[in-house]
Amino acid sequence: MKHLDKLYKMHDISWFTPVELFKPWYAYAIAASILRTANLSVPLKIYEIGGGSGTCAKCVLDYMMLNAPPKVYNNMKYISVEISSSLAEKQLETVGEVQSHLSKFTVEHRDATDVAGWGSKDPQPCWVLMLEVLDNLPHDLVYSPDQVSPWMEVWIEKVNGSSQVCEVYKPLQDPLVSCCSEIVGMNEENPSLREKLSFAANGLISKVFPKPRRAWLPTGCLKLLDTLHQALPSMSLIASDFSYLPDVSIPGDRAPLVSSKKDGKTLDHPNYLDAQGDADIFFPTDFLLLEQIDHHCSGFSKDQMNRGAFKPVKSRRTIILDSAAFMEEFGLPLKTRTKDGYNPLLDDFRNTKFYLSVPTHNKK
């Protein structure tokens, strides 16, 4: 912990991603999982969304060079989709530390959620990596004044032209917000008898004890996965992120941690409206909801559940793993074990998980 504290002060950043802290072993585990399950009869193609400083890319390419059959390494492509021009340059610099990697690596400086940037649909198998991407994607806040009133969008407006802002509530109208709320099941159209009775009871309670509700919807995640499924229908996905965040004081389901750093100290904001300007915003990832969004974007919806006696077949196989379980399965945890048995790769970042999603042979 002292060593980590020294690193943070030296670099003056709020936090390091696990792939940076545990290099090369964290990325080696990801590379091993790809190598174990990839179809090696076709050239290996890996996309990384938001590749940071290029550490994951370099370490994955290192691992393939050292462990994969030469044909796999020589014919593979690793494409980083990076929205930041400065990070795109940094990635080329990091990967370029090994000369032979540069012919396999490219950076595309663009927004991964823009479907036009992907060009025509690519039906070939590929891998998509998203490490600590979901926690930074845009979310939409919805609000209800009590337990039974319909959900409303939260808009931000300036107060009388000043720099102060306040919340304004409007009926749901944004297509992404409406779609996301349907996937979450916030507005069930065909409730069961039990749900109807519960709704009636809540209706009575809400009149006496109204309890406002707030929820943060991962609309940015929905938009990104929808784009990826359109552009790369045969992709296999590996995503890792925070499943919960400690000490969140902002109200609402899936509420973010909003913090600023000043003089090497981190200050958490109790209200997201206070965080104007330079602030870090981290959202926790609800991995079961992520799975629902993934299935929805791949063409499987709740509507299909009611169409016939036979259970509809999903077009994705998915699994959610604690990071420690993923590392024990695919990594080399002995490499990060300390003399007294403590293993930061397994024992730290307990609040992170991995999501793996691969296509089945069941087409729409």
mmCIF file of C-alpha atoms in Angstrom:
data_model
loop_
_atom_site.group_PDB
_atom_site.id
_atom_site.type_symbol
_atom_site.label_atom_id
_atom_site.label_comp_id
_atom_site.label_asym_id
_atom_site.label_seq_id
_atom_site.Cartn_x
_atom_site.Cartn_y
_atom_site.Cartn_z
ATOM 1 C CA MET A 1 0.000 0.000 0.000
ATOM 2 C CA LYS A 2 2.941 2.338 0.702
ATOM 3 C CA HIS A 3 4.408 1.488 -2.698
ATOM 4 C CA LEU A 4 1.046 2.202 -4.350
ATOM 5 C CA ASP A 5 0.694 5.514 -2.505
ATOM 6 C CA LYS A 6 4.165 6.517 -3.715
ATOM 7 C CA LEU A 7 3.204 5.647 -7.313
ATOM 8 C CA TYR A 8 0.036 7.737 -7.159
ATOM 9 C CA LYS A 9 1.885 10.781 -5.791
ATOM 10 C CA MET A 10 4.623 10.387 -8.396
ATOM 11 C CA HIS A 11 2.166 10.309 -11.297
ATOM 12 C CA ASP A 12 -0.469 12.635 -9.731
ATOM 13 C CA ILE A 13 -3.444 10.559 -10.878
ATOM 14 C CA SER A 14 -6.430 9.274 -8.902
ATOM 15 C CA TRP A 15 -5.955 5.587 -9.643
ATOM 16 C CA PHE A 16 -4.266 2.992 -11.834
ATOM 17 C CA THR A 17 -6.230 0.351 -13.712
ATOM 18 C CA PRO A 18 -5.464 -3.264 -12.716
ATOM 19 C CA VAL A 19 -3.879 -3.910 -16.145
ATOM 20 C CA GLU A 20 -1.331 -1.156 -15.378
ATOM 21 C CA LEU A 21 -0.685 -2.194 -11.770
ATOM 22 C CA PHE A 22 -0.237 -5.888 -12.475
ATOM 23 C CA LYS A 23 1.575 -5.743 -15.794
ATOM 24 C CA PRO A 24 2.256 -8.022 -17.542
ATOM 25 C CA TRP A 25 0.334 -10.730 -15.618
ATOM 26 C CA TYR A 26 -3.156 -9.210 -15.829
ATOM 27 C CA ALA A 27 -3.029 -8.839 -19.620
ATOM 28 C CA TYR A 28 -1.312 -12.231 -19.961
ATOM 29 C CA ALA A 29 -4.398 -13.858 -18.386
ATOM 30 C CA ILE A 30 -6.643 -12.111 -20.930
ATOM 31 C CA ALA A 31 -4.366 -13.244 -23.787
ATOM 32 C CA ALA A 32 -4.371 -16.820 -22.426
ATOM 33 C CA SER A 33 -8.192 -16.860 -22.313
ATOM 34 C CA ILE A 34 -8.314 -15.723 -25.952
ATOM 35 C CA LEU A 35 -5.721 -18.269 -27.077
ATOM 36 C CA ARG A 36 -7.550 -21.083 -25.284
ATOM 37 C CA THR A 37 -10.912 -20.435 -26.930
ATOM 38 C CA ALA A 38 -10.179 -18.683 -30.268
ATOM 39 C CA ASN A 39 -10.738 -20.323 -33.629
ATOM 40 C CA LEU A 40 -7.115 -20.369 -34.837
ATOM 41 C CA SER A 41 -8.051 -21.532 -38.341
ATOM 42 C CA VAL A 42 -8.758 -17.867 -39.183
ATOM 43 C CA PRO A 43 -6.366 -14.944 -38.490
ATOM 44 C CA LEU A 44 -6.753 -13.633 -34.940
ATOM 45 C CA LYS A 45 -8.272 -10.147 -34.776
ATOM 46 C CA ILE A 46 -8.573 -8.233 -31.486
ATOM 47 C CA TYR A 47 -10.260 -4.859 -30.980
ATOM 48 C CA GLU A 48 -9.683 -2.915 -27.772
ATOM 49 C CA ILE A 49 -12.063 -0.095 -26.856
ATOM 50 C CA GLY A 50 -10.365 2.672 -24.865
ATOM 51 C CA GLY A 51 -6.881 1.181 -24.620
ATOM 52 C CA GLY A 52 -5.434 3.763 -22.192
ATOM 53 C CA SER A 53 -1.654 3.992 -22.470
ATOM 54 C CA GLY A 54 -1.366 0.806 -24.557
ATOM 55 C CA THR A 55 -0.235 -1.495 -21.739
ATOM 56 C CA CYS A 56 -2.861 -4.174 -22.436
ATOM 57 C CA ALA A 57 -2.122 -4.127 -26.183
ATOM 58 C CA LYS A 58 1.632 -4.486 -25.697
ATOM 59 C CA CYS A 59 1.322 -7.256 -23.095
ATOM 60 C CA VAL A 60 -1.212 -9.248 -25.170
ATOM 61 C CA LEU A 61 1.081 -8.985 -28.216
ATOM 62 C CA ASP A 62 4.061 -9.984 -26.019
ATOM 63 C CA TYR A 63 2.162 -13.047 -24.793
ATOM 64 C CA MET A 64 1.165 -14.098 -28.319
ATOM 65 C CA MET A 65 4.761 -13.669 -29.531
ATOM 66 C CA LEU A 66 6.051 -15.855 -26.669
ATOM 67 C CA ASN A 67 3.280 -18.479 -26.403
ATOM 68 C CA ALA A 68 1.140 -18.692 -29.555
ATOM 69 C CA PRO A 69 2.142 -20.685 -32.652
ATOM 70 C CA PRO A 70 4.296 -18.364 -34.860
ATOM 71 C CA LYS A 71 1.586 -18.353 -37.551
ATOM 72 C CA VAL A 72 -0.946 -16.922 -35.070
ATOM 73 C CA TYR A 73 1.332 -14.070 -33.963
ATOM 74 C CA ASN A 74 2.571 -13.288 -37.502
ATOM 75 C CA ASN A 75 -0.952 -13.053 -38.985
ATOM 76 C CA MET A 76 -2.811 -11.402 -36.098
ATOM 77 C CA LYS A 77 -4.234 -7.864 -35.998
ATOM 78 C CA TYR A 78 -4.733 -5.760 -32.876
ATOM 79 C CA ILE A 79 -6.858 -2.643 -33.428
ATOM 80 C CA SER A 80 -7.244 -0.021 -30.713
ATOM 81 C CA VAL A 81 -10.331 2.213 -31.011
ATOM 82 C CA GLU A 82 -9.386 5.339 -29.070
ATOM 83 C CA ILE A 83 -11.332 8.607 -28.783
ATOM 84 C CA SER A 84 -8.390 10.540 -27.257
ATOM 85 C CA SER A 85 -5.709 11.704 -29.721
ATOM 86 C CA SER A 86 -3.051 12.004 -26.987
ATOM 87 C CA LEU A 87 -3.693 8.443 -25.747
ATOM 88 C CA ALA A 88 -3.699 7.155 -29.340
ATOM 89 C CA GLU A 89 -0.138 8.518 -29.726
ATOM 90 C CA LYS A 90 0.892 7.078 -26.362
ATOM 91 C CA GLN A 91 -0.391 3.624 -27.367
ATOM 92 C CA LEU A 92 1.744 3.597 -30.527
ATOM 93 C CA GLU A 93 4.741 4.592 -28.418
ATOM 94 C CA THR A 94 4.113 1.820 -25.822
ATOM 95 C CA VAL A 95 3.501 -0.951 -28.366
ATOM 96 C CA GLY A 96 6.452 0.282 -30.460
ATOM 97 C CA GLU A 97 8.857 -0.730 -27.681
ATOM 98 C CA VAL A 98 8.845 -4.098 -29.485
ATOM 99 C CA GLN A 99 9.490 -3.406 -33.166
ATOM 100 C CA SER A 100 7.760 -6.547 -34.505
ATOM 101 C CA HIS A 101 4.464 -5.573 -32.804
ATOM 102 C CA LEU A 102 4.000 -2.452 -34.948
ATOM 103 C CA SER A 103 3.055 -4.371 -38.126
ATOM 104 C CA LYS A 104 0.191 -6.031 -36.182
ATOM 105 C CA PHE A 105 -1.030 -2.965 -34.272
ATOM 106 C CA THR A 106 -3.116 -0.012 -35.461
ATOM 107 C CA VAL A 107 -4.906 2.809 -33.624
ATOM 108 C CA GLU A 108 -8.174 4.177 -34.988
ATOM 109 C CA HIS A 109 -8.823 7.605 -33.492
ATOM 110 C CA ARG A 110 -12.642 7.678 -33.349
ATOM 111 C CA ASP A 111 -15.726 7.185 -31.180
ATOM 112 C CA ALA A 112 -16.517 3.458 -30.831
ATOM 113 C CA THR A 113 -20.252 4.194 -30.392
ATOM 114 C CA ASP A 114 -20.503 5.779 -33.868
ATOM 115 C CA VAL A 115 -21.674 2.979 -36.163
ATOM 116 C CA ALA A 116 -20.429 4.827 -39.273
ATOM 117 C CA GLY A 117 -16.833 4.589 -38.015
ATOM 118 C CA TRP A 118 -16.944 0.781 -38.246
ATOM 119 C CA GLY A 119 -17.724 0.772 -41.979
ATOM 120 C CA SER A 120 -19.545 -2.228 -43.429
ATOM 121 C CA LYS A 121 -20.522 -5.198 -41.246
ATOM 122 C CA ASP A 122 -17.671 -7.658 -40.627
ATOM 123 C CA PRO A 123 -19.023 -11.230 -40.245
ATOM 124 C CA GLN A 124 -15.613 -12.726 -39.357
ATOM 125 C CA PRO A 125 -14.849 -13.903 -35.792
ATOM 126 C CA CYS A 126 -12.989 -11.354 -33.658
ATOM 127 C CA TRP A 127 -12.426 -10.381 -30.034
ATOM 128 C CA VAL A 128 -13.427 -7.122 -28.325
ATOM 129 C CA LEU A 129 -11.740 -6.048 -25.075
ATOM 130 C CA MET A 130 -13.201 -3.394 -22.759
ATOM 131 C CA LEU A 131 -11.181 -2.906 -19.570
ATOM 132 C CA GLU A 132 -12.586 -0.286 -17.188
ATOM 133 C CA VAL A 133 -14.565 1.300 -20.041
ATOM 134 C CA LEU A 134 -18.126 0.808 -18.792
ATOM 135 C CA ASP A 135 -17.567 2.830 -15.596
ATOM 136 C CA ASN A 136 -16.814 5.954 -17.660
ATOM 137 C CA LEU A 137 -19.622 5.655 -20.216
ATOM 138 C CA PRO A 138 -22.540 8.132 -20.072
ATOM 139 C CA HIS A 139 -25.539 7.253 -17.907
ATOM 140 C CA ASP A 140 -29.001 8.832 -17.793
ATOM 141 C CA LEU A 141 -30.734 9.654 -14.538
ATOM 142 C CA VAL A 142 -34.458 8.913 -14.151
ATOM 143 C CA TYR A 143 -36.722 9.943 -11.268
ATOM 144 C CA SER A 144 -40.092 9.070 -9.766
ATOM 145 C CA PRO A 145 -41.683 11.084 -6.913
ATOM 146 C CA ASP A 146 -43.044 7.938 -5.204
ATOM 147 C CA GLN A 147 -43.261 4.127 -5.383
ATOM 148 C CA VAL A 148 -45.862 3.935 -8.189
ATOM 149 C CA SER A 149 -45.638 7.074 -10.360
ATOM 150 C CA PRO A 150 -44.119 6.664 -13.864
ATOM 151 C CA TRP A 151 -40.402 7.248 -14.291
ATOM 152 C CA MET A 152 -39.325 10.619 -15.689
ATOM 153 C CA GLU A 153 -36.138 11.845 -17.350
ATOM 154 C CA VAL A 154 -33.937 14.209 -15.350
ATOM 155 C CA TRP A 155 -32.801 17.272 -17.281
ATOM 156 C CA ILE A 156 -30.389 19.953 -16.108
ATOM 157 C CA GLU A 157 -31.210 23.633 -16.540
ATOM 158 C CA LYS A 158 -29.400 26.806 -15.542
ATOM 159 C CA VAL A 159 -31.065 28.896 -12.836
ATOM 160 C CA ASN A 160 -31.977 32.341 -14.244
ATOM 161 C CA GLY A 161 -28.956 32.394 -16.566
ATOM 162 C CA SER A 162 -26.469 31.960 -13.701
ATOM 163 C CA SER A 163 -23.797 29.272 -13.412
ATOM 164 C CA GLN A 164 -26.002 27.375 -10.929
ATOM 165 C CA VAL A 165 -28.021 24.444 -12.268
ATOM 166 C CA CYS A 166 -31.083 22.537 -11.088
ATOM 167 C CA GLU A 167 -32.913 19.346 -12.036
ATOM 168 C CA VAL A 168 -36.065 19.417 -14.181
ATOM 169 C CA TYR A 169 -38.271 16.320 -14.615
ATOM 170 C CA LYS A 170 -39.877 15.455 -17.968
ATOM 171 C CA PRO A 171 -41.770 12.407 -19.311
ATOM 172 C CA LEU A 172 -39.635 9.694 -20.930
ATOM 173 C CA GLN A 173 -38.936 10.690 -24.539
ATOM 174 C CA ASP A 174 -35.305 9.787 -25.298
ATOM 175 C CA PRO A 175 -35.303 6.457 -27.259
ATOM 176 C CA LEU A 176 -32.162 5.190 -25.468
ATOM 177 C CA VAL A 177 -33.609 5.951 -22.022
ATOM 178 C CA SER A 178 -36.939 4.288 -22.931
ATOM 179 C CA CYS A 179 -35.185 1.213 -24.350
ATOM 180 C CA CYS A 180 -32.895 0.913 -21.336
ATOM 181 C CA SER A 181 -35.800 1.216 -18.874
ATOM 182 C CA GLU A 182 -37.621 -1.584 -20.759
ATOM 183 C CA ILE A 183 -34.565 -3.874 -20.522
ATOM 184 C CA VAL A 184 -34.261 -3.129 -16.789
ATOM 185 C CA GLY A 185 -37.974 -3.955 -16.459
ATOM 186 C CA MET A 186 -38.955 -0.630 -14.934
ATOM 187 C CA ASN A 187 -42.189 -0.378 -16.906
ATOM 188 C CA GLU A 188 -43.535 -3.947 -17.113
ATOM 189 C CA GLU A 189 -46.559 -3.991 -19.418
ATOM 190 C CA ASN A 190 -47.900 -7.442 -18.428
ATOM 191 C CA PRO A 191 -47.419 -7.758 -14.673
ATOM 192 C CA SER A 192 -48.300 -11.010 -12.864
ATOM 193 C CA LEU A 193 -51.105 -11.173 -10.264
ATOM 194 C CA ARG A 194 -48.501 -11.008 -7.483
ATOM 195 C CA GLU A 195 -46.960 -7.895 -9.066
ATOM 196 C CA LYS A 196 -50.428 -6.314 -9.427
ATOM 197 C CA LEU A 197 -51.165 -6.915 -5.739
ATOM 198 C CA SER A 198 -47.748 -5.526 -4.797
ATOM 199 C CA PHE A 199 -48.395 -2.489 -7.013
ATOM 200 C CA ALA A 200 -51.773 -1.877 -5.341
ATOM 201 C CA ALA A 201 -50.197 -2.132 -1.882
ATOM 202 C CA ASN A 202 -47.413 0.244 -2.897
ATOM 203 C CA GLY A 203 -50.044 2.637 -4.246
ATOM 204 C CA LEU A 204 -51.683 2.842 -0.811
ATOM 205 C CA ILE A 205 -48.342 3.178 0.991
ATOM 206 C CA SER A 206 -47.094 5.848 -1.436
ATOM 207 C CA LYS A 207 -50.034 8.101 -0.597
ATOM 208 C CA VAL A 208 -49.172 7.984 3.091
ATOM 209 C CA PHE A 209 -45.370 7.641 2.883
ATOM 210 C CA PRO A 210 -44.214 8.807 -0.548
ATOM 211 C CA LYS A 211 -40.644 7.705 -1.209
ATOM 212 C CA PRO A 212 -38.899 9.273 -4.218
ATOM 213 C CA ARG A 213 -36.932 6.873 -6.462
ATOM 214 C CA ARG A 214 -33.841 7.597 -8.577
ATOM 215 C CA ALA A 215 -31.975 5.286 -10.945
ATOM 216 C CA TRP A 216 -28.970 5.709 -13.223
ATOM 217 C CA LEU A 217 -29.413 3.894 -16.544
ATOM 218 C CA PRO A 218 -26.345 2.691 -18.522
ATOM 219 C CA THR A 219 -27.489 4.219 -21.819
ATOM 220 C CA GLY A 220 -23.880 4.653 -23.022
ATOM 221 C CA CYS A 221 -23.298 0.911 -22.570
ATOM 222 C CA LEU A 222 -26.514 0.148 -24.479
ATOM 223 C CA LYS A 223 -25.443 2.390 -27.361
ATOM 224 C CA LEU A 224 -21.933 0.886 -27.501
ATOM 225 C CA LEU A 225 -23.098 -2.751 -27.413
ATOM 226 C CA ASP A 226 -25.786 -2.066 -30.006
ATOM 227 C CA THR A 227 -23.121 -0.579 -32.305
ATOM 228 C CA LEU A 228 -20.715 -3.490 -31.711
ATOM 229 C CA HIS A 229 -23.363 -6.117 -32.441
ATOM 230 C CA GLN A 230 -24.304 -4.327 -35.663
ATOM 231 C CA ALA A 231 -20.689 -3.948 -36.820
ATOM 232 C CA LEU A 232 -19.203 -7.217 -35.490
ATOM 233 C CA PRO A 233 -22.008 -9.800 -35.188
ATOM 234 C CA SER A 234 -19.542 -12.685 -34.590
ATOM 235 C CA MET A 235 -17.513 -10.923 -31.895
ATOM 236 C CA SER A 236 -16.441 -12.496 -28.611
ATOM 237 C CA LEU A 237 -16.445 -9.949 -25.788
ATOM 238 C CA ILE A 238 -14.277 -9.648 -22.660
ATOM 239 C CA ALA A 239 -15.188 -6.779 -20.329
ATOM 240 C CA SER A 240 -13.908 -6.100 -16.826
ATOM 241 C CA ASP A 241 -15.069 -3.420 -14.439
ATOM 242 C CA PHE A 242 -16.197 -2.450 -10.938
ATOM 243 C CA SER A 243 -19.258 -4.359 -9.730
ATOM 244 C CA TYR A 244 -19.711 -1.971 -6.794
ATOM 245 C CA LEU A 245 -18.038 1.166 -5.480
ATOM 246 C CA PRO A 246 -17.431 1.910 -1.782
ATOM 247 C CA ASP A 247 -18.554 5.086 -0.001
ATOM 248 C CA VAL A 248 -20.957 6.332 -2.696
ATOM 249 C CA SER A 249 -23.034 9.141 -1.163
ATOM 250 C CA ILE A 250 -24.940 10.192 -4.306
ATOM 251 C CA PRO A 251 -28.493 8.745 -4.182
ATOM 252 C CA GLY A 252 -30.005 6.320 -6.692
ATOM 253 C CA ASP A 253 -29.597 2.780 -8.046
ATOM 254 C CA ARG A 254 -26.201 2.364 -9.781
ATOM 255 C CA ALA A 255 -25.176 5.864 -8.577
ATOM 256 C CA PRO A 256 -21.645 7.032 -9.433
ATOM 257 C CA LEU A 257 -18.667 7.965 -7.301
ATOM 258 C CA VAL A 258 -17.750 11.538 -8.225
ATOM 259 C CA SER A 259 -14.409 12.833 -6.981
ATOM 260 C CA SER A 260 -11.836 15.544 -7.573
ATOM 261 C CA LYS A 261 -8.134 15.469 -6.774
ATOM 262 C CA LYS A 262 -6.369 18.435 -5.208
ATOM 263 C CA ASP A 263 -2.814 18.532 -3.822
ATOM 264 C CA GLY A 264 -2.576 14.740 -3.954
ATOM 265 C CA LYS A 265 -5.799 14.286 -1.941
ATOM 266 C CA THR A 266 -9.090 12.892 -3.268
ATOM 267 C CA LEU A 267 -12.364 14.655 -2.413
ATOM 268 C CA ASP A 268 -15.662 12.792 -2.955
ATOM 269 C CA HIS A 269 -18.653 14.938 -3.909
ATOM 270 C CA PRO A 270 -22.028 14.265 -2.199
ATOM 271 C CA ASN A 271 -23.887 15.702 -5.213
ATOM 272 C CA TYR A 272 -23.067 15.210 -8.889
ATOM 273 C CA LEU A 273 -24.143 18.817 -9.592
ATOM 274 C CA ASP A 274 -21.164 20.043 -7.514
ATOM 275 C CA ALA A 275 -18.701 18.316 -9.856
ATOM 276 C CA GLN A 276 -18.456 20.894 -12.609
ATOM 277 C CA GLY A 277 -15.157 21.049 -14.443
ATOM 278 C CA ASP A 278 -12.379 18.625 -13.602
ATOM 279 C CA ALA A 279 -13.831 15.587 -11.817
ATOM 280 C CA ASP A 280 -13.522 11.799 -12.069
ATOM 281 C CA ILE A 281 -16.832 9.983 -12.494
ATOM 282 C CA PHE A 282 -16.993 6.209 -11.910
ATOM 283 C CA PHE A 283 -20.186 4.205 -12.296
ATOM 284 C CA PRO A 284 -20.547 0.691 -10.867
ATOM 285 C CA THR A 285 -21.456 -1.979 -13.437
ATOM 286 C CA ASP A 286 -24.512 -4.137 -12.799
ATOM 287 C CA PHE A 287 -23.200 -7.272 -14.520
ATOM 288 C CA LEU A 288 -26.579 -9.037 -14.680
ATOM 289 C CA LEU A 289 -27.997 -5.951 -16.383
ATOM 290 C CA LEU A 290 -24.962 -5.894 -18.709
ATOM 291 C CA GLU A 291 -25.823 -9.487 -19.659
ATOM 292 C CA GLN A 292 -29.452 -8.490 -20.386
ATOM 293 C CA ILE A 293 -28.301 -5.558 -22.543
ATOM 294 C CA ASP A 294 -25.873 -7.839 -24.425
ATOM 295 C CA HIS A 295 -28.645 -10.371 -25.185
ATOM 296 C CA HIS A 296 -31.018 -7.568 -26.201
ATOM 297 C CA CYS A 297 -28.483 -6.054 -28.624
ATOM 298 C CA SER A 298 -27.739 -9.481 -30.124
ATOM 299 C CA GLY A 299 -31.407 -9.800 -31.095
ATOM 300 C CA PHE A 300 -32.827 -11.752 -28.150
ATOM 301 C CA SER A 301 -35.603 -9.931 -26.306
ATOM 302 C CA LYS A 302 -38.079 -10.610 -23.510
ATOM 303 C CA ASP A 303 -40.890 -10.664 -26.105
ATOM 304 C CA GLN A 304 -39.554 -13.941 -27.473
ATOM 305 C CA MET A 305 -40.191 -15.614 -24.124
ATOM 306 C CA ASN A 306 -43.970 -15.486 -24.676
ATOM 307 C CA ARG A 307 -44.203 -16.554 -28.327
ATOM 308 C CA GLY A 308 -44.494 -20.314 -27.967
ATOM 309 C CA ALA A 309 -44.112 -23.347 -25.772
ATOM 310 C CA PHE A 310 -40.492 -23.849 -26.781
ATOM 311 C CA LYS A 311 -37.867 -21.842 -24.991
ATOM 312 C CA PRO A 312 -36.187 -19.427 -27.443
ATOM 313 C CA VAL A 313 -32.493 -20.062 -27.992
ATOM 314 C CA LYS A 314 -30.104 -17.216 -27.228
ATOM 315 C CA SER A 315 -27.405 -16.318 -29.733
ATOM 316 C CA ARG A 316 -24.786 -15.657 -27.000
ATOM 317 C CA ARG A 317 -23.142 -17.794 -24.329
ATOM 318 C CA THR A 318 -22.224 -15.643 -21.342
ATOM 319 C CA ILE A 319 -20.490 -15.989 -17.986
ATOM 320 C CA ILE A 320 -19.749 -13.549 -15.137
ATOM 321 C CA LEU A 321 -16.636 -14.245 -13.055
ATOM 322 C CA ASP A 322 -15.043 -12.547 -10.059
ATOM 323 C CA SER A 323 -11.662 -11.191 -11.136
ATOM 324 C CA ALA A 324 -9.869 -13.610 -8.791
ATOM 325 C CA ALA A 325 -11.678 -16.592 -10.377
ATOM 326 C CA PHE A 326 -10.761 -15.358 -13.870
ATOM 327 C CA MET A 327 -7.099 -14.949 -12.885
ATOM 328 C CA GLU A 328 -6.968 -18.389 -11.251
ATOM 329 C CA GLU A 329 -8.484 -19.951 -14.380
ATOM 330 C CA PHE A 330 -6.422 -18.202 -17.052
ATOM 331 C CA GLY A 331 -3.562 -16.402 -15.298
ATOM 332 C CA LEU A 332 -0.362 -17.198 -13.410
ATOM 333 C CA PRO A 333 -1.209 -16.121 -9.850
ATOM 334 C CA LEU A 334 2.047 -17.588 -8.490
ATOM 335 C CA LYS A 335 3.862 -14.732 -10.254
ATOM 336 C CA THR A 336 2.153 -12.113 -8.060
ATOM 337 C CA ARG A 337 2.184 -13.994 -4.738
ATOM 338 C CA THR A 338 4.198 -12.336 -1.962
ATOM 339 C CA LYS A 339 6.371 -14.173 0.583
ATOM 340 C CA ASP A 340 3.673 -14.208 3.282
ATOM 341 C CA GLY A 341 1.022 -15.600 0.908
ATOM 342 C CA TYR A 342 -0.762 -12.296 0.179
ATOM 343 C CA ASN A 343 -1.580 -11.979 -3.517
ATOM 344 C CA PRO A 344 -2.669 -8.506 -4.696
ATOM 345 C CA LEU A 345 -3.815 -9.906 -8.070
ATOM 346 C CA LEU A 346 -6.364 -12.099 -6.259
ATOM 347 C CA ASP A 347 -6.903 -10.288 -2.939
ATOM 348 C CA ASP A 348 -7.178 -6.672 -4.124
ATOM 349 C CA PHE A 349 -9.833 -5.281 -6.483
ATOM 350 C CA ARG A 350 -12.421 -7.601 -4.916
ATOM 351 C CA ASN A 351 -15.067 -5.236 -6.270
ATOM 352 C CA THR A 352 -14.273 -6.078 -9.923
ATOM 353 C CA LYS A 353 -15.662 -8.758 -12.216
ATOM 354 C CA PHE A 354 -15.144 -10.115 -15.720
ATOM 355 C CA TYR A 355 -17.904 -10.584 -18.284
ATOM 356 C CA LEU A 356 -17.306 -13.035 -21.138
ATOM 357 C CA SER A 357 -19.731 -13.300 -24.038
ATOM 358 C CA VAL A 358 -19.236 -15.502 -27.108
ATOM 359 C CA PRO A 359 -21.493 -16.238 -30.088
ATOM 360 C CA THR A 360 -23.272 -19.569 -30.345
ATOM 361 C CA HIS A 361 -24.151 -21.205 -33.649
ATOM 362 C CA ASN A 362 -27.789 -20.158 -33.172
ATOM 363 C CA LYS A 363 -28.588 -17.422 -35.657
ATOM 364 C CA LYS A 364 -31.602 -15.101 -35.583
#
